[in-house]
GROMACS .gro file of C-alpha atoms in nm:
model
  325
    1ILE     CA    1   7.846  11.446   3.830
    2GLU     CA    2   7.998  11.560   3.503
    3ASP     CA    3   7.823  11.682   3.188
    4THR     CA    4   7.997  11.497   2.906
    5GLY     CA    5   7.797  11.656   2.626
    6PRO     CA    6   7.483  11.592   2.423
    7LEU     CA    7   7.376  11.247   2.306
    8THR     CA    8   7.400  11.300   1.930
    9LYS     CA    9   7.343  11.028   1.671
   10LYS     CA   10   7.717  10.997   1.626
   11ARG     CA   11   7.777  10.960   1.997
   12MET     CA   12   7.505  10.694   2.016
   13GLU     CA   13   7.744  10.472   1.821
   14SER     CA   14   7.985  10.461   2.114
   15CYS     CA   15   7.814  10.586   2.431
   16ASP     CA   16   7.739  10.235   2.559
   17THR     CA   17   8.110  10.157   2.535
   18GLU     CA   18   8.171  10.474   2.741
   19PHE     CA   19   7.914  10.366   3.001
   20VAL     CA   20   8.063  10.017   3.034
   21ALA     CA   21   8.414  10.160   3.074
   22ALA     CA   22   8.293  10.404   3.342
   23ALA     CA   23   8.111  10.125   3.529
   24GLN     CA   24   8.419   9.904   3.518
   25ASP     CA   25   8.639  10.188   3.642
   26PHE     CA   26   8.399  10.251   3.931
   27ILE     CA   27   8.405   9.882   4.030
   28LYS     CA   28   8.785   9.864   4.011
   29ARG     CA   29   8.825  10.169   4.234
   30ALA     CA   30   8.572  10.041   4.487
   31HIS     CA   31   8.746   9.703   4.493
   32ALA     CA   32   9.087   9.865   4.539
   33ASP     CA   33   8.950  10.066   4.832
   34GLU     CA   34   8.783   9.752   4.977
   35GLN     CA   35   8.444   9.921   4.959
   36PRO     CA   36   8.107   9.767   4.869
   37PHE     CA   37   7.950   9.902   4.553
   38PHE     CA   38   7.620   9.932   4.370
   39VAL     CA   39   7.622   9.980   3.992
   40TRP     CA   40   7.313  10.051   3.786
   41LEU     CA   41   7.436  10.024   3.428
   42ASN     CA   42   7.178  10.169   3.189
   43THR     CA   43   7.271  10.110   2.827
   44THR     CA   44   7.106  10.275   2.526
   45TRP     CA   45   7.131   9.994   2.274
   46MET     CA   46   6.824   9.773   2.242
   47HIS     CA   47   6.612  10.087   2.268
   48LEU     CA   48   6.495  10.258   1.953
   49ARG     CA   49   6.662  10.386   1.747
   50VAL     CA   50   6.993  10.209   1.719
   51HIS     CA   51   7.301  10.363   1.559
   52PRO     CA   52   7.561  10.086   1.526
   53PRO     CA   53   7.927  10.174   1.485
   54GLU     CA   54   8.072  10.082   1.148
   55HIS     CA   55   8.276   9.785   1.270
   56THR     CA   56   7.964   9.612   1.411
   57ARG     CA   57   7.744   9.634   1.103
   58GLY     CA   58   7.659   9.296   0.957
   59GLN     CA   59   7.801   9.092   1.244
   60ALA     CA   60   7.461   8.939   1.324
   61GLY     CA   61   7.435   8.780   0.980
   62ARG     CA   62   7.292   8.856   0.638
   63TRP     CA   63   6.925   8.815   0.734
   64GLN     CA   64   6.944   9.041   1.036
   65SER     CA   65   6.917   9.417   1.091
   66PHE     CA   66   7.120   9.688   1.263
   67TYR     CA   67   6.915   9.612   1.573
   68HIS     CA   68   7.057   9.260   1.584
   69ASP     CA   69   7.409   9.390   1.518
   70VAL     CA   70   7.398   9.603   1.832
   71MET     CA   71   7.235   9.317   2.022
   72VAL     CA   72   7.550   9.115   1.956
   73GLU     CA   73   7.758   9.411   2.075
   74HIS     CA   74   7.538   9.453   2.382
   75ASP     CA   75   7.590   9.087   2.464
   76LYS     CA   76   7.966   9.145   2.449
   77HIS     CA   77   7.931   9.434   2.695
   78VAL     CA   78   7.742   9.214   2.940
   79GLY     CA   79   8.017   8.955   2.907
   80GLN     CA   80   8.282   9.219   2.977
   81MET     CA   81   8.109   9.316   3.301
   82LEU     CA   82   8.082   8.954   3.415
   83ASP     CA   83   8.442   8.883   3.317
   84LEU     CA   84   8.560   9.176   3.529
   85LEU     CA   85   8.392   9.032   3.838
   86ASP     CA   86   8.567   8.702   3.772
   87GLU     CA   87   8.904   8.872   3.716
   88LEU     CA   88   8.875   9.064   4.044
   89GLY     CA   89   8.772   8.747   4.227
   90ILE     CA   90   8.447   8.899   4.353
   91ALA     CA   91   8.187   8.712   4.146
   92GLU     CA   92   8.070   8.510   4.446
   93ASP     CA   93   8.025   8.832   4.646
   94THR     CA   94   7.831   9.014   4.373
   95ILE     CA   95   7.464   8.986   4.279
   96VAL     CA   96   7.404   9.055   3.911
   97MET     CA   97   7.052   9.120   3.783
   98TYR     CA   98   6.987   9.171   3.411
   99SER     CA   99   6.649   9.295   3.291
  100THR     CA  100   6.475   9.580   3.113
  101ASP     CA  101   6.216   9.841   3.201
  102ASN     CA  102   5.920   9.749   2.980
  103GLY     CA  103   5.800   9.548   2.685
  104PRO     CA  104   5.907   9.632   2.330
  105HIS     CA  105   5.819   9.915   2.096
  106MET     CA  106   5.700   9.683   1.821
  107ASN     CA  107   5.575   9.989   1.633
  108THR     CA  108   5.937  10.068   1.538
  109TRP     CA  109   6.030   9.715   1.425
  110PRO     CA  110   6.295   9.600   1.346
  111ASP     CA  111   6.419   9.844   1.612
  112GLY     CA  112   6.252   9.826   1.951
  113ALA     CA  113   6.237   9.444   1.981
  114MET     CA  114   5.959   9.189   1.944
  115THR     CA  115   5.741   8.985   2.177
  116PRO     CA  116   5.505   8.686   2.152
  117PHE     CA  117   5.279   8.847   2.411
  118ARG     CA  118   4.979   9.059   2.324
  119ASN     CA  119   5.036   9.420   2.221
  120GLU     CA  120   5.336   9.629   2.333
  121LYS     CA  121   5.463   9.907   2.559
  122ASN     CA  122   5.203  10.157   2.684
  123SER     CA  123   4.912   9.914   2.681
  124ASN     CA  124   4.744   9.704   2.950
  125TRP     CA  125   4.842   9.374   2.788
  126GLU     CA  126   5.126   9.140   2.879
  127GLY     CA  127   5.336   9.265   2.588
  128ALA     CA  128   5.375   9.593   2.778
  129PHE     CA  129   5.481   9.443   3.111
  130ARG     CA  130   5.648   9.105   3.059
  131VAL     CA  131   6.026   9.137   3.047
  132PRO     CA  132   6.317   8.894   3.073
  133GLU     CA  133   6.509   8.877   3.398
  134VAL     CA  134   6.829   8.687   3.470
  135VAL     CA  135   7.004   8.676   3.808
  136ARG     CA  136   7.353   8.551   3.897
  137TRP     CA  137   7.502   8.498   4.242
  138PRO     CA  138   7.746   8.204   4.232
  139GLY     CA  139   7.719   7.973   4.529
  140LYS     CA  140   7.395   8.131   4.650
  141ILE     CA  141   7.146   8.123   4.359
  142PRO     CA  142   7.141   7.786   4.177
  143ALA     CA  143   7.280   7.817   3.824
  144GLY     CA  144   7.044   7.724   3.542
  145ALA     CA  145   6.730   7.743   3.757
  146VAL     CA  146   6.408   7.862   3.590
  147SER     CA  147   6.122   8.023   3.783
  148ASN     CA  148   5.762   8.097   3.693
  149GLU     CA  149   5.702   8.302   4.007
  150ILE     CA  150   5.565   8.655   3.971
  151ILE     CA  151   5.833   8.914   4.045
  152SER     CA  152   5.841   9.291   3.997
  153HIS     CA  153   6.131   9.533   3.973
  154THR     CA  154   5.994   9.690   4.293
  155ASP     CA  155   6.095   9.369   4.470
  156TRP     CA  156   6.463   9.436   4.416
  157LEU     CA  157   6.489   9.717   4.671
  158PRO     CA  158   6.400   9.495   4.971
  159THR     CA  159   6.575   9.192   4.816
  160LEU     CA  160   6.910   9.360   4.760
  161LEU     CA  161   6.900   9.538   5.094
  162ALA     CA  162   6.825   9.207   5.266
  163ALA     CA  163   7.131   9.059   5.096
  164ALA     CA  164   7.331   9.356   5.225
  165GLY     CA  165   7.216   9.296   5.582
  166GLU     CA  166   6.901   9.511   5.602
  167PRO     CA  167   6.606   9.265   5.593
  168GLU     CA  168   6.352   9.495   5.761
  169ILE     CA  169   6.369   9.797   5.531
  170ASN     CA  170   6.001   9.781   5.432
  171GLU     CA  171   5.879   9.805   5.790
  172LYS     CA  172   6.134  10.072   5.880
  173LEU     CA  173   6.028  10.291   5.588
  174LYS     CA  174   5.661  10.252   5.682
  175GLN     CA  175   5.732  10.371   6.036
  176GLY     CA  176   5.965  10.650   5.925
  177HIS     CA  177   6.333  10.594   5.858
  178GLN     CA  178   6.634  10.815   5.792
  179VAL     CA  179   6.861  10.717   5.503
  180VAL     CA  180   7.185  10.919   5.497
  181ASP     CA  181   7.051  11.275   5.536
  182LYS     CA  182   6.690  11.222   5.422
  183GLN     CA  183   6.387  11.115   5.619
  184PHE     CA  184   6.140  10.877   5.454
  185LYS     CA  185   5.797  10.754   5.551
  186VAL     CA  186   5.685  10.554   5.250
  187TYR     CA  187   5.507  10.232   5.162
  188ILE     CA  188   5.723   9.994   4.957
  189ASP     CA  189   5.523   9.765   4.730
  190GLY     CA  190   5.817   9.527   4.682
  191TYR     CA  191   5.883   9.195   4.854
  192ASN     CA  192   6.204   9.037   4.977
  193PHE     CA  193   6.277   8.749   4.737
  194LEU     CA  194   6.612   8.655   4.892
  195PRO     CA  195   6.489   8.340   5.075
  196TYR     CA  196   6.325   8.218   4.754
  197LEU     CA  197   6.619   8.295   4.526
  198THR     CA  198   6.865   8.120   4.754
  199GLY     CA  199   6.645   7.812   4.790
  200GLU     CA  200   6.545   7.856   5.154
  201VAL     CA  201   6.176   7.847   5.057
  202ASP     CA  202   5.995   7.692   4.760
  203LYS     CA  203   5.758   7.979   4.677
  204GLY     CA  204   5.810   8.348   4.618
  205PRO     CA  205   5.636   8.600   4.846
  206ARG     CA  206   5.451   8.783   4.568
  207LYS     CA  207   5.105   8.650   4.478
  208GLY     CA  208   4.997   8.922   4.237
  209ILE     CA  209   5.072   9.253   4.073
  210ILE     CA  210   4.875   9.565   3.984
  211TYR     CA  211   4.917   9.715   3.638
  212PHE     CA  212   4.927  10.091   3.589
  213SER     CA  213   4.932  10.294   3.270
  214ASP     CA  214   5.187  10.567   3.201
  215ASP     CA  215   4.923  10.815   3.319
  216GLY     CA  216   4.881  10.637   3.652
  217ASP     CA  217   4.552  10.464   3.568
  218LEU     CA  218   4.493  10.127   3.732
  219VAL     CA  219   4.424   9.911   3.427
  220ALA     CA  220   4.458   9.551   3.545
  221LEU     CA  221   4.530   9.313   3.831
  222ARG     CA  222   4.701   8.978   3.830
  223TYR     CA  223   4.661   8.730   4.116
  224ASP     CA  224   4.829   8.394   4.073
  225ASN     CA  225   4.743   8.291   3.714
  226TRP     CA  226   4.433   8.511   3.693
  227LYS     CA  227   4.437   8.851   3.529
  228ILE     CA  228   4.148   9.095   3.558
  229VAL     CA  229   4.148   9.374   3.299
  230PHE     CA  230   3.969   9.693   3.405
  231ALA     CA  231   4.074   9.907   3.108
  232GLU     CA  232   4.201   9.793   2.770
  233GLN     CA  233   4.393   9.944   2.483
  234ARG     CA  234   4.203   9.838   2.172
  235VAL     CA  235   4.453   9.962   1.916
  236GLN     CA  236   4.641   9.655   1.794
  237GLY     CA  237   4.968   9.821   1.697
  238THR     CA  238   5.164  10.119   1.561
  239LEU     CA  239   5.233  10.442   1.748
  240GLN     CA  240   4.857  10.501   1.753
  241ILE     CA  241   4.864  10.301   2.078
  242TRP     CA  242   5.019  10.608   2.240
  243ALA     CA  243   4.756  10.841   2.096
  244GLU     CA  244   4.435  10.653   2.172
  245PRO     CA  245   4.283  10.642   2.522
  246PHE     CA  246   4.223  10.329   2.726
  247VAL     CA  247   3.867  10.199   2.721
  248PHE     CA  248   3.746  10.154   3.080
  249LEU     CA  249   3.522   9.849   3.086
  250ARG     CA  250   3.187   9.838   3.262
  251VAL     CA  251   3.260   9.472   3.337
  252PRO     CA  252   3.626   9.369   3.360
  253LYS     CA  253   3.761   9.092   3.138
  254ILE     CA  254   3.911   8.777   3.286
  255PHE     CA  255   4.213   8.586   3.157
  256ASN     CA  256   4.396   8.276   3.278
  257LEU     CA  257   4.760   8.346   3.198
  258ARG     CA  258   4.859   7.982   3.243
  259THR     CA  259   4.616   7.847   2.982
  260ASP     CA  260   4.602   8.165   2.772
  261PRO     CA  261   4.941   8.336   2.822
  262PHE     CA  262   4.901   8.552   2.511
  263GLU     CA  263   4.554   8.683   2.607
  264ARG     CA  264   4.388   8.569   2.286
  265ALA     CA  265   4.072   8.404   2.421
  266ASP     CA  266   3.849   8.712   2.406
  267ILE     CA  267   3.946   8.753   2.039
  268THR     CA  268   3.955   8.397   1.909
  269SER     CA  269   3.732   8.179   2.127
  270ASN     CA  270   3.364   8.122   2.043
  271THR     CA  271   3.304   8.026   2.406
  272TYR     CA  272   3.499   8.298   2.587
  273TRP     CA  273   3.194   8.473   2.735
  274ASP     CA  274   3.039   8.147   2.859
  275TRP     CA  275   3.373   8.065   3.019
  276PHE     CA  276   3.378   8.418   3.163
  277LEU     CA  277   3.032   8.382   3.324
  278ASP     CA  278   3.141   8.070   3.511
  279ARG     CA  279   3.429   8.269   3.661
  280ALA     CA  280   3.266   8.608   3.715
  281TYR     CA  281   3.306   8.567   4.092
  282LEU     CA  282   3.675   8.644   4.043
  283ILE     CA  283   3.582   9.007   3.977
  284TYR     CA  284   3.460   9.046   4.336
  285ALA     CA  285   3.784   8.903   4.471
  286ALA     CA  286   3.977   9.142   4.247
  287GLN     CA  287   3.780   9.439   4.375
  288PHE     CA  288   3.869   9.344   4.732
  289ILE     CA  289   4.241   9.319   4.650
  290VAL     CA  290   4.239   9.653   4.470
  291ARG     CA  291   4.053   9.818   4.757
  292GLU     CA  292   4.307   9.687   5.006
  293PHE     CA  293   4.588   9.824   4.791
  294LEU     CA  294   4.426  10.165   4.749
  295THR     CA  295   4.375  10.204   5.125
  296THR     CA  296   4.754  10.227   5.163
  297PHE     CA  297   4.740  10.562   4.982
  298HIS     CA  298   4.547  10.712   5.274
  299GLU     CA  299   4.846  10.699   5.509
  300TYR     CA  300   5.108  10.698   5.235
  301PRO     CA  301   4.989  10.931   4.956
  302PRO     CA  302   5.172  10.939   4.622
  303ARG     CA  303   5.489  11.147   4.642
  304MET     CA  304   5.446  11.279   4.287
  305LYS     CA  305   5.195  11.275   4.004
  306PRO     CA  306   5.261  11.056   3.700
  307ALA     CA  307   5.379  11.222   3.382
  308SER     CA  308   5.126  11.271   3.105
  309PHE     CA  309   5.137  11.353   2.735
  310GLY     CA  310   4.784  11.495   2.748
  311VAL     CA  311   4.733  11.865   2.683
  312ASP     CA  312   4.484  11.888   2.970
  313GLN     CA  313   4.755  11.792   3.217
  314ALA     CA  314   4.996  12.041   3.062
  315LEU     CA  315   4.739  12.318   3.093
  316LYS     CA  316   4.670  12.220   3.454
  317LYS     CA  317   5.040  12.245   3.539
  318MET     CA  318   5.060  12.586   3.370
  319GLU     CA  319   4.758  12.705   3.568
  320GLU     CA  320   4.910  12.583   3.895
  321ALA     CA  321   5.236  12.759   3.812
  322VAL     CA  322   5.056  13.087   3.744
  323GLN     CA  323   4.858  13.062   4.068
  324SER     CA  324   5.171  12.988   4.270
  325ASN     CA  325   5.328  13.309   4.140
   0.00000   0.00000   0.00000
């Protein structure tokens, strides 16, 4: 690990180019040594705020912004990584997954992206959680295939390890398993999607997902096409979303994400609450699923507390630090 200096505004113009070059160098050396490799390439462009180098400005066209200029440059970087795999002749032996960590910061538009889904990052709505995901594995994953299955980033740990010859990692970690020089006994929420991605089965293993806030609050549950909202962010936009608390509902809201993918029904429909009453039984099913999930914390408690911007949490940490001394 080498400290290469602070990430100044000026360096933000070129740091992604540095990261891509370093990733390519790592792959070339691993290939030369006939060693397997894992690369997690985290770029800074497409996150607010962008600082495009001079030669890229305007390349997206007259009606676009700096954000779109660096998007074009980012696309070139992705192409460079894929081209390298082809040049080395290892594309068919390499799984490539492209995605992002959360929905957009629409409050900084035109930086920070845009989404058709409701709200944005740091809310309970789909705009906070829905992200694109593209996977390439020539000869194994059919090219051009489109899936509507539910998948989470947590699924990639068991999926990639299964592809590498370790299909039972979830069960091993639950029982207690040593990885290199560390011992783990943890519950992995992810599923092995390898059989689905390679076409061995027609359906993915994941039936639902639980939504958590940045503070670790359980705010919603999705099962199949149904979404049950336990706590909602009522601020519609701007950075105020980060300042205002979630409203925990006495009765959860229900959405059908197939017929109402943008979660508009509770705002626009005159008949939403009648529709809700006919489906209120779903709340009981949701409570059962959540209870089953929470019971796993008894044997496998959280390994760390979530971060918080709240002053009460900061004061609590200070108090704990004083007491420990």
